[in-house]
GROMACS .gro file of C-alpha atoms in nm:
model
   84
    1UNK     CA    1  -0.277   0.236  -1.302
    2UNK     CA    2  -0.628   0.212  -1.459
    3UNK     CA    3  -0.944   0.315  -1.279
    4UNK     CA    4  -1.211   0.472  -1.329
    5UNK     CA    5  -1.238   0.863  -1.365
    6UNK     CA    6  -1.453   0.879  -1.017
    7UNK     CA    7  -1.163   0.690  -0.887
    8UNK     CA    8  -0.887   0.876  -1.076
    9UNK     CA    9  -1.011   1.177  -0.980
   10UNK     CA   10  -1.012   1.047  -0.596
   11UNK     CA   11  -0.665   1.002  -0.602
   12UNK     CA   12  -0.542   1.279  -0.758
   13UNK     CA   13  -0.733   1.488  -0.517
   14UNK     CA   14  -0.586   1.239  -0.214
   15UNK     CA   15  -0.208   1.280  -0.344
   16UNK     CA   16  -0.254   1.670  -0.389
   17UNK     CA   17  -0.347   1.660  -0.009
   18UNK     CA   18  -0.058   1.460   0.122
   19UNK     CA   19   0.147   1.679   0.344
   20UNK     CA   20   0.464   1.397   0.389
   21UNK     CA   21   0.810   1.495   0.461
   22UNK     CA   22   1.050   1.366   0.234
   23UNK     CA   23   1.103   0.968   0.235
   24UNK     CA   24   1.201   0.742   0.234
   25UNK     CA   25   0.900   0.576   0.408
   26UNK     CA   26   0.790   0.201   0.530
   27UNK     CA   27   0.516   0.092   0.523
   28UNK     CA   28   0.305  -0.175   0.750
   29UNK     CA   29   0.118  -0.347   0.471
   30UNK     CA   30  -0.101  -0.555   0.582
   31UNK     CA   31  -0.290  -0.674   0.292
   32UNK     CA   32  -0.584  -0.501   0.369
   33UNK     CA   33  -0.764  -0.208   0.150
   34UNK     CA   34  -0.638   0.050   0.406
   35UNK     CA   35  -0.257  -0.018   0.380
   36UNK     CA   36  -0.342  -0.130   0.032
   37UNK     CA   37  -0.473   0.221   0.001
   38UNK     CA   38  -0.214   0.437   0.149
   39UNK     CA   39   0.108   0.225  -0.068
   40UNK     CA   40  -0.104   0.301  -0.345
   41UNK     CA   41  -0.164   0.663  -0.304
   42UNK     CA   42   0.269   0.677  -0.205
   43UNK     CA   43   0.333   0.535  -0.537
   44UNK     CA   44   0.104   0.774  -0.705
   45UNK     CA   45   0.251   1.066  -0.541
   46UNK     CA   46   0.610   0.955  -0.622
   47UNK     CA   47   0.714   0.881  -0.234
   48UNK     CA   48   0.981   0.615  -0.209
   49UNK     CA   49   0.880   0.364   0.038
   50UNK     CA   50   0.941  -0.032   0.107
   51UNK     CA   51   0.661  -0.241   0.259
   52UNK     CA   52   0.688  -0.452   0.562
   53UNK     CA   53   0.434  -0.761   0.626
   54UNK     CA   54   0.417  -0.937   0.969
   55UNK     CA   55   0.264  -1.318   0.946
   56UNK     CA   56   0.146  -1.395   1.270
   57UNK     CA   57   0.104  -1.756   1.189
   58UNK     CA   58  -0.302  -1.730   1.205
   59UNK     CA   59  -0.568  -1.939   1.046
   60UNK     CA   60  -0.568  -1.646   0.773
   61UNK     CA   61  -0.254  -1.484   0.803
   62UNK     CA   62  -0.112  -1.643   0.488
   63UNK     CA   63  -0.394  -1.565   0.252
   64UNK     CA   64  -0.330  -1.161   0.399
   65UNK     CA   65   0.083  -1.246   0.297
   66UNK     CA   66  -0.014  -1.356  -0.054
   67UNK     CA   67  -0.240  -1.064  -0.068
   68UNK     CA   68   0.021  -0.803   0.047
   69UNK     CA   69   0.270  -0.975  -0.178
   70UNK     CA   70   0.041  -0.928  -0.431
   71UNK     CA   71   0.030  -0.532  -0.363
   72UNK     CA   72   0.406  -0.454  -0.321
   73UNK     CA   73   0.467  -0.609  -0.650
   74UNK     CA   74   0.160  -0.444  -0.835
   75UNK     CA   75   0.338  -0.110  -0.710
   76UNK     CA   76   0.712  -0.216  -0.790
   77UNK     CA   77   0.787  -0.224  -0.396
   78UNK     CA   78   0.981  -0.435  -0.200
   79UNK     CA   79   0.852  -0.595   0.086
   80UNK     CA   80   0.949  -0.759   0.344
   81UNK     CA   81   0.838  -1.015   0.532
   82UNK     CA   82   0.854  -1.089   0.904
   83UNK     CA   83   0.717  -1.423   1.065
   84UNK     CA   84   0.650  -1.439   1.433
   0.00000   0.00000   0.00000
């Protein structure tokens, strides 16, 4: 991915800090920067991982679906999607 080097260097000091067990891993993806974060720093890093999205049926809930949609394909991860 492109970014800047303040950013580039962020993540490459983030990934050399992650401390995972092997994957596979799943991930709650919310569409938010923070889940948004941590699938992006697993991709980086090389973890294998699929992405799970709940839709709660809320007044924004499928703007946060589109978003998270948006993500998992950005990083070449499948997500899936659970409606409740």
């Amino acid at each position: 991915m492109v970014g800047t080097r303040r950013l580039n260097d962020l993540v490459s000091s983030a990934t050399r800090r992650l401390d995972l067990p092997s994957g596979p891993f799943g991930v709650a993806l919310s569409g938010g920067a923070d889940s948004a974060a941590l699938a992006f720093l697993l991709a980086e890093a090389g973890y294998g991982f699929s992405a799970l999205h709940v839709n709660h049926g809320l007044a924004f809930s499928q703007h946060m679906q589109t978003a998270a949609s948006a993500i998992a394909g950005q990083l070449g991860v499948e997500l899936s999607v659970i409606e409740t």
